Short mmCIF file of C-alpha atoms in Angstrom, two decimals:
data_model
loop_
_atom_site.label_atom_id
_atom_site.label_comp_id
_atom_site.label_asym_id
_atom_site.label_seq_id
_atom_site.Cartn_x
_atom_site.Cartn_y
_atom_site.Cartn_z
CA MET V 425 127.82 90.50 76.06
CA LEU V 426 127.98 90.12 79.69
CA SER V 427 130.19 87.74 81.38
CA LYS V 428 129.04 84.30 82.29
CA GLN V 429 128.79 85.34 85.93
CA ASP V 430 126.84 88.24 84.87
CA GLN V 431 124.68 86.61 82.63
CA LEU V 432 123.65 84.17 85.30
CA THR V 433 122.82 87.06 87.93
CA GLU V 434 120.82 88.76 85.32
CA LEU V 435 118.92 85.53 84.62
CA VAL V 436 118.24 85.16 88.23
CA ARG V 437 116.91 88.71 88.27
CA LYS V 438 114.42 88.11 85.32
CA LEU V 439 113.23 84.91 86.70
CA GLU V 440 112.86 86.25 90.51
CA SER V 441 110.55 89.03 88.80
CA LYS V 442 108.37 86.53 87.23
CA ASN V 443 108.01 84.45 90.63
CA HIS V 444 110.00 81.63 89.45
CA VAL V 445 110.57 78.56 91.89
CA PHE V 446 114.39 78.07 92.29
CA SER V 447 116.22 75.02 93.50
CA THR V 448 117.55 77.11 96.53
CA ASP V 449 115.35 79.92 98.04
CA PRO V 450 116.77 83.34 97.38
CA LEU V 451 115.74 84.97 100.57
CA LEU V 452 117.73 82.21 102.60
CA ILE V 453 120.71 83.07 100.36
CA THR V 454 120.49 86.65 100.74
CA GLU V 455 120.26 86.37 104.52
CA ARG V 456 123.38 84.16 104.64
CA LEU V 457 125.42 86.62 102.33
CA GLN V 458 124.60 89.62 104.66
CA ASP V 459 127.68 89.12 106.71
CA GLU V 460 130.07 87.95 104.05
CA ALA V 461 133.17 90.21 103.32
CA ALA V 462 133.01 90.98 99.60
CA THR V 463 132.15 93.88 97.24
CA PRO V 464 128.51 94.55 96.43
CA LEU V 465 129.21 93.03 92.95
CA GLN V 466 130.74 89.91 94.25
CA LYS V 467 128.20 89.21 96.69
CA ILE V 468 125.52 89.65 94.08
CA ARG V 469 127.18 87.23 91.80
CA ARG V 470 127.91 84.67 94.68
CA ARG V 471 124.05 85.11 95.41
CA ALA V 472 123.11 84.19 91.94
CA GLU V 473 125.45 81.18 91.93
CA ARG V 474 124.22 79.76 95.18
CA ILE V 475 120.49 80.17 94.07
CA ASP V 476 121.39 78.07 91.04
CA SER V 477 122.66 75.20 93.19
CA ASN V 478 121.72 72.53 90.67
CA GLY V 479 123.14 74.32 87.75
CA ALA V 480 120.12 74.45 85.64
CA LEU V 481 120.23 78.15 84.74
CA ALA V 482 123.86 77.93 83.87
CA GLY V 483 123.32 74.93 81.95
CA THR V 484 120.71 76.71 79.82
CA LEU V 485 122.98 79.67 79.31
CA ASN V 486 125.79 77.26 78.22
CA LYS V 487 123.45 75.46 75.88
CA ILE V 488 122.46 78.69 73.96
CA ASP V 489 126.29 80.01 74.18
CA GLY V 490 127.31 76.67 72.53
CA ARG V 491 124.87 76.72 69.94
CA ILE V 492 125.78 80.40 68.93
CA LYS V 493 129.47 79.32 68.71
CA GLY V 494 128.55 76.12 66.79
CA ILE V 495 126.70 78.29 64.30
CA ILE V 496 129.67 80.56 63.96
CA LEU V 497 132.08 77.63 63.41
CA ILE V 498 129.94 76.04 60.89
CA MET V 499 129.69 79.32 58.99
CA SER V 500 133.37 79.80 59.08
CA VAL V 501 133.95 76.32 57.77
CA LEU V 502 131.36 76.84 54.84
CA TRP V 503 133.07 80.23 53.90
CA CYS V 504 136.48 78.59 53.82
CA ILE V 505 135.25 75.93 51.72
CA SER V 506 133.52 78.35 49.21
CA GLY V 507 136.93 80.44 48.95
CA PHE V 508 138.64 77.25 48.11
CA LEU V 509 136.28 76.02 45.47
CA GLY V 510 135.90 79.63 44.13
CA LEU V 511 139.67 80.06 43.39
CA PHE V 512 139.98 76.32 42.45
CA ALA V 513 137.47 77.02 39.39
CA LEU V 514 139.09 80.46 38.69
CA LEU V 515 142.56 78.82 38.13
CA GLN V 516 141.60 76.00 35.44
CA ALA V 517 143.76 77.49 32.66
CA ASN V 518 147.64 77.00 32.61
CA VAL V 519 148.13 80.69 31.39
CA VAL V 520 146.36 83.31 33.72
CA ASN V 521 146.08 87.03 33.66
CA PHE V 522 147.73 88.05 36.86
CA PHE V 523 145.67 91.20 37.41
CA TYR V 524 142.46 89.47 36.65
CA VAL V 525 143.16 86.93 39.26
CA LEU V 526 144.33 89.68 41.76
CA VAL V 527 141.11 91.51 41.23
CA CYS V 528 138.93 88.21 41.72
CA LEU V 529 140.95 87.69 44.83
CA LEU V 530 140.90 91.04 46.43
CA GLY V 531 138.83 93.46 44.58
CA PHE V 532 135.43 92.85 46.29
CA HIS V 533 137.27 92.18 49.68
CA THR V 534 138.96 95.63 49.57
CA VAL V 535 135.82 97.39 48.79
CA MET V 536 134.03 95.85 51.57
CA LEU V 537 136.83 96.57 54.12
CA LEU V 538 136.99 100.01 53.12
CA GLY V 539 133.30 100.42 53.30
CA TRP V 540 133.27 98.92 56.82
CA LEU V 541 136.00 101.38 57.86
CA ILE V 542 134.25 104.29 56.55
CA PHE V 543 130.70 103.32 58.10
CA THR V 544 132.66 102.55 61.46
CA VAL V 545 133.99 105.95 61.60
CA ILE V 546 130.74 107.57 60.54
CA ASN V 547 128.42 105.37 62.75
CA ARG V 548 130.43 105.35 66.10
CA GLY V 549 127.75 105.92 68.60
CA SER V 550 124.71 103.33 67.62
CA GLN V 551 124.08 99.92 67.01
CA SER V 552 122.86 99.30 63.43
CA PRO V 553 120.84 96.37 62.13
CA SER V 554 122.79 93.37 60.83
CA LEU V 555 121.94 90.30 58.65
CA ILE V 556 124.45 88.36 60.80
CA THR V 557 122.34 88.91 63.89
CA SER V 558 119.56 86.54 62.42
CA PHE V 559 122.01 83.71 62.13
CA ILE V 560 122.96 83.81 65.87
CA SER V 561 119.44 84.93 67.25
CA PRO V 562 118.77 82.72 70.21
CA LYS V 563 115.02 82.66 69.35
CA ALA V 564 116.12 80.64 66.17
CA LEU V 565 118.42 78.31 67.95
CA ILE V 566 116.57 77.22 70.92
CA ARG V 567 112.53 76.42 71.23
CA GLY V 568 112.01 75.59 74.85
CA LYS V 569 108.93 76.99 76.29
CA ASP V 570 109.79 76.79 79.87
CA ASP V 571 110.36 79.82 82.08
CA VAL V 572 114.18 79.33 82.35
CA THR V 573 114.74 79.14 78.66
CA GLN V 574 112.29 81.91 77.72
CA ALA V 575 114.11 84.00 80.18
CA ALA V 576 117.52 83.16 79.05
CA VAL V 577 116.48 83.84 75.22
CA GLU V 578 115.18 87.12 76.21
CA LEU V 579 118.38 87.96 77.99
CA TYR V 580 120.49 86.99 75.02
CA ASP V 581 118.19 88.94 72.48
CA GLU V 582 118.75 92.11 74.62
CA GLN V 583 122.43 91.72 74.69
CA LEU V 584 122.28 91.57 70.92
CA HIS V 585 120.75 94.98 70.71
CA HIS V 586 123.30 96.64 73.08
CA THR V 587 125.53 99.42 71.51
CA GLY V 588 128.71 97.39 72.20
CA MET V 589 127.39 94.55 69.95
CA ARG V 590 128.19 96.22 66.84
CA TRP V 591 131.96 95.31 67.60
CA TYR V 592 130.92 91.67 68.32
CA LEU V 593 129.00 91.45 64.94
CA SER V 594 131.74 93.10 63.10
CA LYS V 595 134.29 90.71 64.41
CA PHE V 596 132.15 87.89 63.16
CA SER V 597 131.95 89.53 59.81
CA HIS V 598 135.77 89.73 59.61
CA GLN V 599 135.96 86.06 61.00
CA LEU V 600 133.89 85.05 57.85
CA TRP V 601 136.16 87.05 55.62
CA LEU V 602 139.19 85.63 56.89
CA ALA V 603 137.77 82.02 56.66
CA THR V 604 137.19 82.83 52.77
CA LEU V 605 140.56 84.26 52.32
CA THR V 606 142.25 81.34 54.09
CA GLY V 607 140.40 78.98 51.70
CA MET V 608 141.70 81.01 48.83
CA LEU V 609 145.27 80.93 50.09
CA PHE V 610 144.84 77.07 50.78
CA ALA V 611 143.69 76.72 46.88
CA ILE V 612 146.43 78.64 45.61
CA ILE V 613 149.21 76.80 47.46
CA PHE V 614 147.62 73.42 46.39
CA LEU V 615 147.26 74.50 42.62
CA LEU V 616 150.67 75.89 42.64
CA ILE V 617 152.09 72.54 44.14
CA VAL V 618 150.40 70.29 41.73
CA ARG V 619 150.39 72.54 38.43
CA GLN V 620 152.79 74.72 36.48
CA TYR V 621 151.23 78.25 35.63
CA SER V 622 152.30 81.04 33.34
CA PHE V 623 151.09 84.60 34.28
CA SER V 624 150.45 87.36 31.83
CA TRP V 625 149.29 90.84 31.82
CA GLU V 626 147.55 93.14 29.40
CA SER V 627 145.12 96.20 29.32
CA THR V 628 143.09 98.01 26.82
CA LEU V 629 142.95 101.41 28.83
CA LEU V 630 146.02 101.41 30.83
CA SER V 631 149.58 101.82 29.32
CA ASP V 632 152.30 99.17 29.76
CA GLN V 633 154.44 101.44 31.68
CA ALA V 634 151.21 102.07 34.34
CA LEU V 635 150.80 98.31 34.75
CA MET V 636 154.51 97.78 35.23
CA SER V 637 154.65 100.77 37.87
CA LEU V 638 151.52 99.02 39.62
CA THR V 639 153.25 95.71 39.73
CA HIS V 640 156.38 97.34 41.34
CA TRP V 641 153.98 99.06 43.97
CA LEU V 642 152.37 95.74 44.58
CA GLY V 643 155.43 94.01 45.18
CA TRP V 644 156.87 96.52 47.61
CA LEU V 645 155.11 95.40 50.75
CA PRO V 646 155.36 91.39 50.06
CA SER V 647 159.09 91.98 49.38
CA LEU V 648 159.74 93.61 52.77
CA VAL V 649 158.61 90.25 54.38
CA GLY V 650 160.70 87.93 51.99
CA PHE V 651 158.51 87.48 49.02
CA HIS V 652 160.40 87.25 45.59
CA VAL V 653 158.60 89.58 43.41
CA PRO V 654 158.98 89.91 39.52
CA ASP V 655 161.85 92.34 38.60
CA THR V 656 161.50 94.59 35.36
CA GLU V 657 162.88 92.01 33.06
CA ALA V 658 160.29 89.31 34.28
CA ILE V 659 157.28 91.73 33.95
CA ILE V 660 158.44 92.56 30.17
CA GLN V 661 158.69 89.02 29.39
CA SER V 662 155.26 88.18 30.89
CA ARG V 663 153.61 90.67 28.48
CA LEU V 664 150.93 88.79 26.55
CA ALA V 665 152.34 85.55 27.55
CA THR V 666 150.47 82.69 25.75
CA GLU V 667 152.90 79.73 26.41
CA ALA V 668 154.89 78.37 29.27
CA MET V 669 157.40 80.69 30.50
CA PRO V 670 160.58 79.97 32.54
CA LEU V 671 159.92 78.49 35.83
CA SER V 672 162.12 81.05 37.55
CA ILE V 673 159.83 83.86 36.16
CA ALA V 674 156.58 81.92 37.03
CA ARG V 675 157.52 81.49 40.63
CA GLN V 676 158.36 85.11 41.04
CA TRP V 677 154.64 85.86 39.81
CA ALA V 678 153.29 83.03 41.99
CA SER V 679 155.17 84.43 44.97
CA LEU V 680 153.75 88.25 44.27
CA LEU V 681 150.21 86.45 44.19
CA ILE V 682 150.64 84.45 47.47
CA GLY V 683 152.35 87.75 49.00
CA SER V 684 149.62 89.99 47.66
CA LEU V 685 146.82 87.76 49.17
CA LEU V 686 148.57 87.84 52.79
CA MET V 687 149.51 91.26 52.94
CA TYR V 688 146.65 93.06 51.22
CA GLY V 689 143.99 90.72 52.09
CA ILE V 690 144.49 88.37 55.01
CA VAL V 691 146.79 90.64 57.28
CA PRO V 692 144.40 93.97 57.09
CA ARG V 693 141.47 91.68 57.95
CA ALA V 694 143.13 90.05 60.63
CA ILE V 695 144.10 93.44 62.06
CA ALA V 696 140.30 94.60 61.76
CA TRP V 697 139.20 91.51 63.48
CA ALA V 698 141.64 92.19 66.43
CA LEU V 699 140.56 95.89 66.69
CA CYS V 700 136.81 94.62 66.93
CA ALA V 701 137.69 92.12 69.58
CA LEU V 702 139.65 94.63 71.47
CA MET V 703 136.76 97.17 71.22
CA PHE V 704 134.15 94.69 72.26
CA ASN V 705 136.16 93.85 75.33
CA ARG V 706 136.40 97.48 76.27
CA GLN V 707 132.72 97.99 75.64
CA LYS V 708 131.28 94.81 77.36
CA MET V 709 127.74 95.12 79.14
CA LYS V 710 127.98 95.31 82.91
CA ILE V 711 125.47 94.80 85.54
CA ASP V 712 123.47 97.81 86.53
CA LEU V 713 123.33 98.01 90.31
CA ASN V 714 121.42 100.77 90.41
CA LEU V 715 118.43 98.89 89.28
CA PRO V 716 115.60 98.81 92.10
CA TYR V 717 116.09 94.95 92.20
CA TYR V 718 119.70 95.20 93.14
CA GLN V 719 119.40 98.30 95.24
CA LYS V 720 116.71 96.26 97.50
CA ILE V 721 119.28 93.53 98.06
CA LEU V 722 122.10 95.93 98.67
CA ASN V 723 120.10 97.85 101.04
CA PHE V 724 119.08 94.76 102.88
CA TRP V 725 122.92 93.63 103.31
CA GLN V 726 123.86 97.29 104.56
CA ARG V 727 120.85 97.68 107.06
CA LYS V 728 122.71 98.55 110.40
CA VAL V 729 122.14 100.77 113.47
CA VAL V 730 124.76 103.46 113.25
CA ASP V 731 123.94 105.76 115.99
CA ALA V 732 121.76 104.83 118.99
CA ASP V 733 120.38 108.43 119.29
CA ASP V 734 119.24 108.18 115.81
CA PHE V 735 117.68 104.74 116.20
CA VAL V 736 113.94 104.56 116.10
CA GLU V 737 112.57 101.12 117.40
CA LYS V 738 110.18 99.41 114.87
CA ILE V 739 107.24 97.66 116.49
CA GLN V 740 107.51 94.01 115.60
CA ALA V 741 104.43 91.86 114.76
CA VAL V 742 103.72 89.32 117.28
CA ALA V 743 101.47 86.39 116.63
CA PRO V 744 98.68 85.58 118.97
CA VAL V 745 99.03 82.80 121.61
CA ALA V 746 97.57 79.53 120.41
CA LYS V 747 94.48 78.34 121.99
CA ILE V 748 94.24 74.75 122.25
CA SER V 749 90.66 73.25 121.80
CA THR V 750 89.33 70.22 123.75
CA GLY V 751 88.29 68.22 120.45
CA ASN V 752 90.22 65.93 118.45
CA LYS V 753 93.51 66.85 117.07
CA LEU V 754 95.74 66.57 113.83
CA VAL V 755 99.45 67.07 113.80
CA VAL V 756 101.49 67.58 110.65
CA LEU V 757 104.92 68.74 109.79
CA LEU V 758 105.14 71.30 106.91
CA GLU V 759 107.76 70.44 104.20
CA TYR V 760 110.47 69.25 106.43
CA LYS V 761 111.13 66.18 108.55
CA HIS V 762 111.87 66.53 112.34
CA SER V 763 114.45 64.46 114.38
CA ASP V 764 111.97 64.18 117.32
CA PRO V 765 108.98 61.84 116.31
CA HIS V 766 106.95 63.26 119.35
CA TRP V 767 107.75 66.90 118.73
CA TYR V 768 104.06 67.90 119.58
CA HIS V 769 104.30 66.58 123.14
CA THR V 770 105.79 70.02 124.05
CA ALA V 771 102.48 71.80 122.99
CA GLY V 772 100.85 70.40 126.31
CA GLN V 773 98.53 67.47 127.51
CA ALA V 774 95.79 68.33 125.21
CA PHE V 775 98.00 66.91 122.34
CA ILE V 776 98.95 63.72 124.37
CA HIS V 777 95.62 62.74 125.64
CA PRO V 778 93.75 61.67 123.77
CA ALA V 779 96.49 60.86 121.07
CA PRO V 780 96.25 62.93 117.84
CA VAL V 781 96.21 61.58 114.36
CA GLU V 782 99.66 61.96 112.94
CA PHE V 783 99.62 62.95 109.22
CA GLY V 784 103.44 63.13 108.83
CA VAL V 785 105.06 65.55 106.46
CA LEU V 786 103.02 67.65 104.25
CA ASP V 787 105.29 68.35 101.02
CA ASP V 788 103.92 67.80 97.49
CA ARG V 789 100.63 68.10 95.91
CA GLU V 790 99.45 64.59 96.49
CA ASP V 791 99.87 65.32 100.49
CA MET V 792 98.00 68.45 100.10
CA ASP V 793 94.84 66.86 98.68
CA LYS V 794 95.07 64.07 101.34
CA ILE V 795 94.95 66.56 104.10
CA LEU V 796 92.23 68.46 102.66
CA GLN V 797 90.12 65.51 102.06
CA TYR V 798 90.73 64.43 105.49
CA LEU V 799 89.81 67.81 106.93
CA GLU V 800 86.52 67.96 105.02
CA GLN V 801 85.43 64.79 106.56
CA HIS V 802 86.50 65.43 110.08
CA GLU V 803 86.15 68.07 112.75
CA VAL V 804 89.79 68.35 114.19
CA GLN V 805 92.15 71.17 115.42
CA VAL V 806 95.38 71.08 113.36
CA LEU V 807 98.76 71.58 114.75
CA VAL V 808 101.42 72.56 111.95
CA GLY V 809 104.90 72.08 113.14
CA ILE V 810 107.33 74.30 111.04
CA HIS V 811 110.94 73.76 111.04
CA ALA V 812 113.45 76.53 111.62
CA LYS V 813 114.64 76.07 107.99
CA ALA V 814 111.32 76.84 106.45
CA LEU V 815 110.77 80.35 105.17
CA PRO V 816 107.29 81.88 105.24
CA ASP V 817 107.59 82.22 101.43
CA ARG V 818 104.45 82.40 98.85
CA GLY V 819 104.34 78.50 98.43
CA THR V 820 104.62 77.79 102.11
CA MET V 821 102.08 80.19 103.13
CA ARG V 822 99.69 79.10 100.32
CA LYS V 823 99.73 75.58 101.71
CA LEU V 824 99.06 77.08 105.32
CA ASP V 825 96.21 79.14 104.12
CA LYS V 826 94.41 76.27 102.44
CA ILE V 827 94.52 74.24 105.76
CA VAL V 828 93.06 77.22 107.64
CA THR V 829 90.17 77.48 105.23
CA HIS V 830 89.43 73.62 105.59
CA ALA V 831 90.12 73.00 109.29
CA LYS V 832 86.79 73.14 111.27
CA GLN V 833 88.38 73.53 114.82
CA GLY V 834 91.11 75.99 113.52
CA VAL V 835 95.03 75.92 113.16
CA ILE V 836 97.75 76.47 115.42
CA VAL V 837 101.55 76.49 114.59
CA GLN V 838 104.53 75.34 116.49
CA LEU V 839 108.00 76.57 115.44
CA LEU V 840 110.38 73.77 115.87
CA GLU V 841 114.06 74.49 117.01
CA ASP V 842 117.18 73.42 114.99
CA THR V 843 120.23 72.97 117.07
CA SER V 844 122.52 73.15 114.15
CA SER V 845 121.51 76.56 112.90
CA MET V 846 123.08 79.89 114.14
CA GLU V 847 121.30 81.85 116.88
CA LYS V 848 121.06 85.22 114.71
CA GLN V 849 119.55 83.42 111.72
CA ASP V 850 116.84 81.72 114.13
CA SER V 851 115.86 85.03 115.52
CA VAL V 852 115.58 86.57 112.11
CA ARG V 853 113.59 83.45 111.03
CA ARG V 854 111.28 83.56 113.82
CA GLN V 855 110.58 87.01 113.65
CA GLN V 856 109.48 86.61 109.89
CA TRP V 857 107.13 83.74 110.99
CA GLN V 858 105.79 86.02 113.80
CA ALA V 859 104.99 88.65 111.27
CA ALA V 860 103.41 86.20 108.76
CA LEU V 861 101.19 84.49 111.55
CA ALA V 862 100.06 87.69 112.95
CA GLU V 863 98.74 88.76 109.53
CA ARG V 864 96.63 85.81 109.34
CA ASN V 865 95.74 85.79 113.07
CA ILE V 866 97.15 82.08 113.47
CA GLY V 867 98.08 81.16 117.01
CA LEU V 868 101.53 80.22 117.66
CA VAL V 869 102.47 77.50 120.44
CA SER V 870 104.77 79.20 122.89
#
């Protein structure tokens, strides 16, 4: 999967392509990052973090991730309990056949482990469908219908189908097997503590010598790590045992059983789990900075004049000069308040005598309905005061366009200064407004 930072970055990309309204304007963040010193990937990640200023996007990703990890934990606990109960039911008799118990413990597990190893070698380059995917699919874990949730679910679903996810799913499978084997180990230790068992062995097809040799082979690896395994005499005495055997011999068989479960079951499965974890970390998904979305941002940050001889001046759009009517006036601030309550006085005497109607700040839909209703009933020229922080984005221009269509005496705009902002940023923002107003032929108060 992608890292947490990259997941957030990709989620921002998906939402921005769907015209989602963020808590912080992406254009503003992009401009502020232009002069920061960092690698392109670091700046792209910072941009996503700052756009998600209220943490809503990261919270949605964490919720999905938490539910996936919760499902994995619950399944691991259930598999551990099933292993415990299965072995508890198997060891009810006081005299048990050692090889029968060993096959029940490790037979299917060994076949599955070898099958996984062969399949991994054969199918090295592709992602195979897995039943495990259905358990951790975000579509089944979260049901939100909002844009953020849907985009996050789509992002996680894409990650589950990435080729590197085969190692993640294999790691999950090994984790369930480890939980089962651990449950069996707990059951064996518990039963050996509270009950005394006798172990026997017998076979119809295999000779006694073959089974004795097999016992010695099984005991070789556990004996290397300190487990006491049955010697030749103990193996012979256990042949077709039906009654309680000496405690020393029973302990040797019990030690071999525990050692075999550890060395031939838990340890190989743990190695397979560690291998999958290592391969998954090596094949983690990464952001593709060659996507047009990221290239557009990177090109904006790298836009500089390198050689004056090669520089071709671009003609910048200029808004027409505002023409102030002699009729009644309405003044309104768009989205932002201003420190000077008489900001419109700088537009000229026509906006002082007679005094205009002051609408206040136009922000939400209710304000929009009020001003449109007022304009339907009165013939006025509207002076719109726009703060330097405001961006000519879709939402802002949509409000301005509605006012233009309803104002019977026309609309003019006054860009208000912000003494706390940087001169370079003011210049860029003013040019953006010049272009937007020129496109709509809206007059600008000089």
